[in-house]
Amino acid sequence: MKAIRVHETGGPEQMKVDQIDIPPPGPKQALVKINTSGVNFIDIYFRTGLYKADAPFTLGMEASGVVEAVGEGVSEVAVGDRVAYAMTRGSYAEYAVVPSATLVKVPDGVALEAAASVMLQGMTAHYLSHSTFPLENHHTALVHAAAGGTGALLVQMAKMRGARVIATAGSAGKAARAKAVGADEVILYAEQDFEAEARRLTGGAGVDVVYDSVGAATWEKSLGSLKPRGMIVSFGNASGAVPAVQPLVLSTKGSLFLTRPTLASYCATREELLWRAGDVLRWLAAGTLQTKVHRVYGFEEAAQAHMDLAGRVSAGKLLLKP
Ligand code: NDP
């Protein structure tokens, strides 16, 4: 089978289309014939070496497909089931072996391509808005990169929960996208001081929570946008990792809370996974949740997909097809 592998971490040119054997599923594993793989920022972190893996490794943390074979002791899925998953590495391939407990069945009304576009980013938006800082209708949230894959889903879920959403976006086109998915206000953070704007838009009070996936470039002003006892949810590093933090800063800015969450900890049990994936796929089928595919790339175009995501070209979901 074909698999996109990294032998040495570095730039997009390090992604090689290799021919390797189809792996057999072991106990409690299923072999999935991949229909569509999602492209996510985490793939860039693994490719560049920010997140560690032993080389050579196959990229990709999200996919949909059909179960081709199962190992011993698999009860969650059967051969022929349409399934989707996130957070097992190796989805940029024609086949992937996945722990069966991480697979969810894709409902009849949902296309496999659509399922692949919401598993990782949709469940992330779900835990951020429902669990890390459970939004309520009296809250104001600042959502960075709101036209992005995760950002646009987070805006929609924040609105479902009744919160006011102040969004940031890198261009007028992206601002329009953030508005279209429900943001109440959008700040063009490349041109405007988003901290001053967030303060102005809240009458000086500051926001209850900042969902910050941009990282190094926004960190300081994100802290400055919060009201006393607000929470900064630092969940990504699109502009680079946040530098070391002095806890005293949280005190001087008003007894702030800081968390650095990851999806794996918020899908800790099968029950939790089925709750989040179930909500996301049901909302998708009902049309309550919108996704926008930026582009579907072929395997030979995987490097281009990474350049488009890292280069802030994309707005929406990037997909990869074997
Ligand atoms: P996006 O589609 O959001 O793309 C990233 C966006 O970040 C860009 O489009 C851009 O939007 C913005 N951005 C700001 N500064 C930069 C920069 N210097 N370089 C590149 N992009 C920049 O990607 P994803 O939805 O895949 O991921 C978004 C973030 O969420 C990532 O940081 C990712 O690691 C994180 N994440 C974290 C998870 C977790 O559980 N912790 C799970 C899933 C995602 P604009 O032009 O509008 O500024």
mmCIF file of C-alpha atoms in Angstrom, residues 11-315:
data_model
loop_
_atom_site.group_PDB
_atom_site.id
_atom_site.type_symbol
_atom_site.label_atom_id
_atom_site.label_comp_id
_atom_site.label_asym_id
_atom_site.label_seq_id
_atom_site.Cartn_x
_atom_site.Cartn_y
_atom_site.Cartn_z
ATOM 1 C CA GLY A 11 10.004 20.784 5.829
ATOM 2 C CA PRO A 12 7.133 19.595 3.615
ATOM 3 C CA GLU A 13 9.665 18.003 1.236
ATOM 4 C CA GLN A 14 10.324 15.384 3.929
ATOM 5 C CA MET A 15 6.966 13.739 3.188
ATOM 6 C CA LYS A 16 7.612 10.716 0.965
ATOM 7 C CA VAL A 17 5.046 8.472 -0.695
ATOM 8 C CA ASP A 18 6.412 5.024 0.271
ATOM 9 C CA GLN A 19 5.252 1.560 -0.747
ATOM 10 C CA ILE A 20 4.910 -0.575 2.410
ATOM 11 C CA ASP A 21 3.103 -3.769 3.476
ATOM 12 C CA ILE A 22 -0.483 -3.604 4.667
ATOM 13 C CA PRO A 23 -0.211 -4.111 8.453
ATOM 14 C CA PRO A 24 -2.276 -6.941 10.015
ATOM 15 C CA PRO A 25 -4.631 -5.980 12.871
ATOM 16 C CA GLY A 26 -3.563 -7.289 16.281
ATOM 17 C CA PRO A 27 -5.820 -8.014 19.272
ATOM 18 C CA LYS A 28 -8.394 -5.242 19.841
ATOM 19 C CA GLN A 29 -7.388 -3.582 16.566
ATOM 20 C CA ALA A 30 -9.140 -3.127 13.236
ATOM 21 C CA LEU A 31 -7.701 -2.665 9.763
ATOM 22 C CA VAL A 32 -9.434 0.286 8.094
ATOM 23 C CA LYS A 33 -9.375 0.861 4.332
ATOM 24 C CA ILE A 34 -8.991 4.633 4.316
ATOM 25 C CA ASN A 35 -11.500 6.638 2.302
ATOM 26 C CA THR A 36 -10.430 10.138 3.368
ATOM 27 C CA SER A 37 -7.817 11.428 5.767
ATOM 28 C CA GLY A 38 -8.060 14.774 7.520
ATOM 29 C CA VAL A 39 -5.093 17.136 7.438
ATOM 30 C CA ASN A 40 -4.466 18.847 10.770
ATOM 31 C CA PHE A 41 -1.940 21.174 12.316
ATOM 32 C CA ILE A 42 -0.758 18.345 14.546
ATOM 33 C CA ASP A 43 0.560 16.609 11.387
ATOM 34 C CA ILE A 44 2.800 19.633 10.817
ATOM 35 C CA TYR A 45 4.080 19.463 14.412
ATOM 36 C CA PHE A 46 5.051 15.788 13.895
ATOM 37 C CA ARG A 47 6.605 16.484 10.492
ATOM 38 C CA THR A 48 8.744 19.345 11.829
ATOM 39 C CA GLY A 49 9.703 17.465 15.003
ATOM 40 C CA LEU A 50 7.925 19.782 17.476
ATOM 41 C CA TYR A 51 5.998 16.660 18.554
ATOM 42 C CA LYS A 52 8.177 13.532 18.735
ATOM 43 C CA ALA A 53 7.807 10.192 16.939
ATOM 44 C CA ASP A 54 10.299 7.477 15.993
ATOM 45 C CA ALA A 55 11.185 7.665 12.272
ATOM 46 C CA PRO A 56 10.189 6.448 9.821
ATOM 47 C CA PHE A 57 6.558 7.127 10.687
ATOM 48 C CA THR A 58 3.360 7.551 8.722
ATOM 49 C CA LEU A 59 1.685 10.933 9.175
ATOM 50 C CA GLY A 60 -2.000 11.649 9.772
ATOM 51 C CA MET A 61 -4.206 11.530 12.878
ATOM 52 C CA GLU A 62 -7.738 11.388 11.444
ATOM 53 C CA ALA A 63 -9.636 9.420 8.840
ATOM 54 C CA SER A 64 -12.811 7.737 7.707
ATOM 55 C CA GLY A 65 -13.094 4.444 5.868
ATOM 56 C CA VAL A 66 -14.435 0.916 5.920
ATOM 57 C CA VAL A 67 -13.385 -1.887 8.268
ATOM 58 C CA GLU A 68 -11.479 -4.444 6.185
ATOM 59 C CA ALA A 69 -10.474 -6.896 8.954
ATOM 60 C CA VAL A 70 -10.535 -7.160 12.727
ATOM 61 C CA GLY A 71 -8.166 -8.736 15.239
ATOM 62 C CA GLU A 72 -9.058 -10.870 18.241
ATOM 63 C CA GLY A 73 -11.398 -9.489 20.857
ATOM 64 C CA VAL A 74 -12.931 -6.696 18.765
ATOM 65 C CA SER A 75 -16.536 -5.954 19.746
ATOM 66 C CA GLU A 76 -17.042 -2.303 18.761
ATOM 67 C CA VAL A 77 -17.025 -2.727 14.953
ATOM 68 C CA ALA A 78 -17.331 -5.451 12.312
ATOM 69 C CA VAL A 79 -15.986 -5.993 8.794
ATOM 70 C CA GLY A 80 -17.819 -3.738 6.347
ATOM 71 C CA ASP A 81 -18.725 -1.011 8.878
ATOM 72 C CA ARG A 82 -18.259 2.613 7.807
ATOM 73 C CA VAL A 83 -16.108 4.164 10.523
ATOM 74 C CA ALA A 84 -14.163 7.267 11.483
ATOM 75 C CA TYR A 85 -11.536 8.079 14.080
ATOM 76 C CA ALA A 86 -9.029 10.610 15.348
ATOM 77 C CA MET A 87 -5.765 10.650 17.316
ATOM 78 C CA THR A 88 -4.194 7.399 16.082
ATOM 79 C CA ARG A 89 -1.214 8.261 13.909
ATOM 80 C CA GLY A 90 -0.895 6.732 10.423
ATOM 81 C CA SER A 91 -3.938 7.903 8.464
ATOM 82 C CA TYR A 92 -2.031 9.279 5.433
ATOM 83 C CA ALA A 93 -2.127 5.775 3.936
ATOM 84 C CA GLU A 94 -4.343 3.413 1.993
ATOM 85 C CA TYR A 95 -4.882 1.281 5.110
ATOM 86 C CA ALA A 96 -4.403 1.895 8.818
ATOM 87 C CA VAL A 97 -4.475 -0.324 11.885
ATOM 88 C CA VAL A 98 -6.471 1.411 14.602
ATOM 89 C CA PRO A 99 -7.454 0.412 18.179
ATOM 90 C CA SER A 100 -11.074 -0.687 17.766
ATOM 91 C CA ALA A 101 -12.126 1.231 20.908
ATOM 92 C CA THR A 102 -11.262 4.505 19.118
ATOM 93 C CA LEU A 103 -13.507 3.813 16.099
ATOM 94 C CA VAL A 104 -16.996 5.234 15.785
ATOM 95 C CA LYS A 105 -19.588 4.127 13.248
ATOM 96 C CA VAL A 106 -20.532 6.803 10.721
ATOM 97 C CA PRO A 107 -24.318 7.313 10.611
ATOM 98 C CA ASP A 108 -26.096 6.549 7.320
ATOM 99 C CA GLY A 109 -26.822 10.184 6.478
ATOM 100 C CA VAL A 110 -23.176 11.255 6.716
ATOM 101 C CA ALA A 111 -20.725 10.853 3.807
ATOM 102 C CA LEU A 112 -17.308 9.424 4.664
ATOM 103 C CA GLU A 113 -15.622 12.565 3.376
ATOM 104 C CA ALA A 114 -17.729 14.727 5.712
ATOM 105 C CA ALA A 115 -17.007 12.425 8.676
ATOM 106 C CA ALA A 116 -13.260 12.749 8.080
ATOM 107 C CA SER A 117 -13.574 16.517 8.211
ATOM 108 C CA VAL A 118 -15.023 16.720 11.732
ATOM 109 C CA MET A 119 -13.579 13.954 13.873
ATOM 110 C CA LEU A 120 -10.485 15.679 15.218
ATOM 111 C CA GLN A 121 -11.442 19.335 14.964
ATOM 112 C CA GLY A 122 -15.122 18.729 15.820
ATOM 113 C CA MET A 123 -14.407 16.711 18.950
ATOM 114 C CA THR A 124 -11.829 19.338 19.909
ATOM 115 C CA ALA A 125 -14.360 22.149 19.545
ATOM 116 C CA HIS A 126 -16.775 19.990 21.561
ATOM 117 C CA TYR A 127 -14.492 19.451 24.544
ATOM 118 C CA LEU A 128 -13.320 23.074 24.528
ATOM 119 C CA SER A 129 -16.861 24.483 24.592
ATOM 120 C CA HIS A 130 -18.551 21.755 26.673
ATOM 121 C CA SER A 131 -15.887 20.576 29.127
ATOM 122 C CA THR A 132 -12.704 22.660 29.417
ATOM 123 C CA PHE A 133 -14.639 25.889 29.842
ATOM 124 C CA PRO A 134 -18.321 24.874 29.663
ATOM 125 C CA LEU A 135 -19.845 27.924 28.023
ATOM 126 C CA GLU A 136 -23.138 29.381 29.207
ATOM 127 C CA ASN A 137 -25.259 32.193 27.836
ATOM 128 C CA HIS A 138 -23.762 34.830 30.148
ATOM 129 C CA HIS A 139 -20.206 34.167 28.892
ATOM 130 C CA THR A 140 -18.157 36.026 26.299
ATOM 131 C CA ALA A 141 -15.507 33.971 24.517
ATOM 132 C CA LEU A 142 -12.597 35.169 22.396
ATOM 133 C CA VAL A 143 -11.884 32.609 19.643
ATOM 134 C CA HIS A 144 -8.678 33.025 17.633
ATOM 135 C CA ALA A 145 -8.266 31.852 14.022
ATOM 136 C CA ALA A 146 -12.038 31.586 13.863
ATOM 137 C CA ALA A 147 -12.183 30.814 10.144
ATOM 138 C CA GLY A 148 -9.854 27.837 10.561
ATOM 139 C CA GLY A 149 -10.906 24.206 10.683
ATOM 140 C CA THR A 150 -11.159 24.050 14.464
ATOM 141 C CA GLY A 151 -12.025 27.730 14.935
ATOM 142 C CA ALA A 152 -15.150 27.707 12.742
ATOM 143 C CA LEU A 153 -16.485 24.616 14.522
ATOM 144 C CA LEU A 154 -15.734 26.156 17.924
ATOM 145 C CA VAL A 155 -17.593 29.355 17.028
ATOM 146 C CA GLN A 156 -20.653 27.312 16.057
ATOM 147 C CA MET A 157 -20.621 25.241 19.251
ATOM 148 C CA ALA A 158 -20.074 28.336 21.396
ATOM 149 C CA LYS A 159 -23.144 29.880 19.766
ATOM 150 C CA MET A 160 -25.143 26.663 20.321
ATOM 151 C CA ARG A 161 -24.379 27.098 24.027
ATOM 152 C CA GLY A 162 -25.588 30.690 23.932
ATOM 153 C CA ALA A 163 -22.275 32.478 24.486
ATOM 154 C CA ARG A 164 -21.247 35.736 22.872
ATOM 155 C CA VAL A 165 -18.331 35.129 20.505
ATOM 156 C CA ILE A 166 -15.653 37.656 19.663
ATOM 157 C CA ALA A 167 -13.555 36.142 16.897
ATOM 158 C CA THR A 168 -10.212 36.954 15.330
ATOM 159 C CA ALA A 169 -9.270 36.301 11.712
ATOM 160 C CA GLY A 170 -6.269 36.977 9.493
ATOM 161 C CA SER A 171 -8.023 38.536 6.496
ATOM 162 C CA ALA A 172 -11.308 40.121 5.425
ATOM 163 C CA GLY A 173 -12.287 36.915 3.630
ATOM 164 C CA LYS A 174 -11.661 34.880 6.777
ATOM 165 C CA ALA A 175 -13.561 37.450 8.856
ATOM 166 C CA ALA A 176 -16.563 36.943 6.580
ATOM 167 C CA ARG A 177 -16.332 33.192 7.140
ATOM 168 C CA ALA A 178 -16.187 33.690 10.929
ATOM 169 C CA LYS A 179 -19.288 35.893 10.736
ATOM 170 C CA ALA A 180 -21.067 33.376 8.520
ATOM 171 C CA VAL A 181 -20.655 30.652 11.144
ATOM 172 C CA GLY A 182 -22.059 32.903 13.864
ATOM 173 C CA ALA A 183 -19.348 35.101 15.400
ATOM 174 C CA ASP A 184 -20.901 38.208 16.951
ATOM 175 C CA GLU A 185 -17.860 40.391 16.281
ATOM 176 C CA VAL A 186 -14.682 39.781 14.317
ATOM 177 C CA ILE A 187 -11.325 41.458 14.921
ATOM 178 C CA LEU A 188 -8.787 41.549 12.093
ATOM 179 C CA TYR A 189 -5.872 40.769 14.380
ATOM 180 C CA ALA A 190 -3.180 41.428 11.764
ATOM 181 C CA GLU A 191 -4.297 45.070 11.617
ATOM 182 C CA GLN A 192 -6.078 45.740 14.897
ATOM 183 C CA ASP A 193 -4.850 45.363 18.483
ATOM 184 C CA PHE A 194 -7.119 42.485 19.508
ATOM 185 C CA GLU A 195 -6.551 43.045 23.241
ATOM 186 C CA ALA A 196 -7.728 46.655 23.011
ATOM 187 C CA GLU A 197 -10.647 45.605 20.793
ATOM 188 C CA ALA A 198 -11.704 42.784 23.134
ATOM 189 C CA ARG A 199 -11.658 45.273 26.029
ATOM 190 C CA ARG A 200 -13.606 47.849 24.023
ATOM 191 C CA LEU A 201 -16.211 45.295 22.949
ATOM 192 C CA THR A 202 -16.743 44.203 26.561
ATOM 193 C CA GLY A 203 -16.985 47.734 27.953
ATOM 194 C CA GLY A 204 -13.537 47.358 29.524
ATOM 195 C CA ALA A 205 -14.423 44.197 31.445
ATOM 196 C CA GLY A 206 -12.548 41.615 29.368
ATOM 197 C CA VAL A 207 -13.722 38.207 28.209
ATOM 198 C CA ASP A 208 -14.475 35.132 30.317
ATOM 199 C CA VAL A 209 -12.376 32.770 28.232
ATOM 200 C CA VAL A 210 -9.831 32.921 25.426
ATOM 201 C CA TYR A 211 -9.528 29.858 23.221
ATOM 202 C CA ASP A 212 -6.026 30.361 21.853
ATOM 203 C CA SER A 213 -4.702 28.004 19.164
ATOM 204 C CA VAL A 214 -2.244 30.511 17.716
ATOM 205 C CA GLY A 215 0.229 30.291 20.605
ATOM 206 C CA ALA A 216 3.400 32.377 20.705
ATOM 207 C CA ALA A 217 2.121 35.321 18.648
ATOM 208 C CA THR A 218 -1.092 35.881 20.642
ATOM 209 C CA TRP A 219 -0.171 34.696 24.133
ATOM 210 C CA GLU A 220 0.535 38.049 25.842
ATOM 211 C CA LYS A 221 -2.469 39.869 24.453
ATOM 212 C CA SER A 222 -4.722 36.876 25.081
ATOM 213 C CA LEU A 223 -3.869 37.109 28.782
ATOM 214 C CA GLY A 224 -4.538 40.844 28.627
ATOM 215 C CA SER A 225 -7.990 40.275 27.105
ATOM 216 C CA LEU A 226 -9.310 38.301 30.088
ATOM 217 C CA LYS A 227 -11.435 39.507 32.957
ATOM 218 C CA PRO A 228 -10.238 38.682 36.492
ATOM 219 C CA ARG A 229 -10.568 34.942 37.170
ATOM 220 C CA GLY A 230 -10.964 34.301 33.450
ATOM 221 C CA MET A 231 -9.457 31.278 31.742
ATOM 222 C CA ILE A 232 -6.908 31.035 28.974
ATOM 223 C CA VAL A 233 -7.282 27.781 27.098
ATOM 224 C CA SER A 234 -4.012 27.448 25.199
ATOM 225 C CA PHE A 235 -4.738 24.568 22.841
ATOM 226 C CA GLY A 236 -2.358 25.049 19.928
ATOM 227 C CA ASN A 237 0.860 26.479 18.540
ATOM 228 C CA ALA A 238 0.110 27.554 14.955
ATOM 229 C CA SER A 239 2.580 30.466 15.279
ATOM 230 C CA GLY A 240 5.013 28.601 17.541
ATOM 231 C CA ALA A 241 4.968 27.201 21.073
ATOM 232 C CA VAL A 242 4.158 29.551 23.962
ATOM 233 C CA PRO A 243 7.369 30.344 25.898
ATOM 234 C CA ALA A 244 7.850 29.418 29.572
ATOM 235 C CA VAL A 245 5.240 30.981 31.841
ATOM 236 C CA GLN A 246 5.719 32.464 35.306
ATOM 237 C CA PRO A 247 2.686 31.556 37.458
ATOM 238 C CA LEU A 248 2.929 35.016 39.058
ATOM 239 C CA VAL A 249 1.801 36.526 35.743
ATOM 240 C CA LEU A 250 -1.555 34.806 36.242
ATOM 241 C CA SER A 251 -1.800 36.503 39.614
ATOM 242 C CA THR A 252 -0.930 40.008 38.432
ATOM 243 C CA LYS A 253 -3.415 39.765 35.555
ATOM 244 C CA GLY A 254 -6.254 38.952 37.967
ATOM 245 C CA SER A 255 -6.068 35.385 39.321
ATOM 246 C CA LEU A 256 -6.330 33.849 35.873
ATOM 247 C CA PHE A 257 -6.656 30.151 35.085
ATOM 248 C CA LEU A 258 -4.405 28.535 32.493
ATOM 249 C CA THR A 259 -4.943 25.151 30.914
ATOM 250 C CA ARG A 260 -3.153 23.449 28.028
ATOM 251 C CA PRO A 261 -5.565 20.691 26.978
ATOM 252 C CA THR A 262 -5.350 17.968 24.359
ATOM 253 C CA LEU A 263 -8.073 15.885 22.736
ATOM 254 C CA ALA A 264 -6.692 12.567 24.005
ATOM 255 C CA SER A 265 -7.363 13.547 27.648
ATOM 256 C CA TYR A 266 -10.911 14.585 26.764
ATOM 257 C CA CYS A 267 -11.729 11.306 24.984
ATOM 258 C CA ALA A 268 -10.359 9.315 27.878
ATOM 259 C CA THR A 269 -13.065 6.637 27.843
ATOM 260 C CA ARG A 270 -15.131 5.018 25.091
ATOM 261 C CA GLU A 271 -18.217 6.615 26.644
ATOM 262 C CA GLU A 272 -16.696 10.086 26.335
ATOM 263 C CA LEU A 273 -15.602 9.424 22.742
ATOM 264 C CA LEU A 274 -19.105 8.242 21.770
ATOM 265 C CA TRP A 275 -20.652 11.311 23.435
ATOM 266 C CA ARG A 276 -18.473 13.797 21.570
ATOM 267 C CA ALA A 277 -18.353 12.009 18.206
ATOM 268 C CA GLY A 278 -22.074 11.211 18.485
ATOM 269 C CA ASP A 279 -22.991 14.872 18.994
ATOM 270 C CA VAL A 280 -20.710 16.081 16.213
ATOM 271 C CA LEU A 281 -21.859 13.522 13.615
ATOM 272 C CA ARG A 282 -25.527 13.994 14.564
ATOM 273 C CA TRP A 283 -25.270 17.793 14.234
ATOM 274 C CA LEU A 284 -23.526 17.323 10.904
ATOM 275 C CA ALA A 285 -26.304 15.025 9.628
ATOM 276 C CA ALA A 286 -28.959 17.481 10.864
ATOM 277 C CA GLY A 287 -27.232 20.467 9.260
ATOM 278 C CA THR A 288 -26.828 22.166 12.656
ATOM 279 C CA LEU A 289 -23.063 22.098 12.191
ATOM 280 C CA GLN A 290 -21.513 23.374 8.989
ATOM 281 C CA THR A 291 -18.143 22.381 7.619
ATOM 282 C CA LYS A 292 -16.385 23.844 4.653
ATOM 283 C CA VAL A 293 -13.846 21.809 2.753
ATOM 284 C CA HIS A 294 -10.991 24.051 1.673
ATOM 285 C CA ARG A 295 -9.620 21.465 -0.773
ATOM 286 C CA VAL A 296 -9.241 17.728 -1.314
ATOM 287 C CA TYR A 297 -5.610 16.818 -2.078
ATOM 288 C CA GLY A 298 -4.134 13.700 -3.696
ATOM 289 C CA PHE A 299 -1.213 11.874 -2.050
ATOM 290 C CA GLU A 300 1.258 13.559 -4.394
ATOM 291 C CA GLU A 301 -0.076 16.934 -3.195
ATOM 292 C CA ALA A 302 0.359 16.279 0.545
ATOM 293 C CA ALA A 303 3.284 18.718 0.785
ATOM 294 C CA GLN A 304 1.097 21.398 -0.809
ATOM 295 C CA ALA A 305 -1.632 20.678 1.759
ATOM 296 C CA HIS A 306 0.849 21.282 4.590
ATOM 297 C CA MET A 307 2.094 24.479 2.958
ATOM 298 C CA ASP A 308 -1.461 25.767 2.555
ATOM 299 C CA LEU A 309 -2.310 25.027 6.196
ATOM 300 C CA ALA A 310 0.935 26.397 7.660
ATOM 301 C CA GLY A 311 0.940 29.352 5.264
ATOM 302 C CA ARG A 312 -2.494 30.591 6.442
ATOM 303 C CA VAL A 313 -3.892 30.069 2.940
ATOM 304 C CA SER A 314 -6.671 27.702 3.979
ATOM 305 C CA ALA A 315 -9.999 28.528 5.582
#
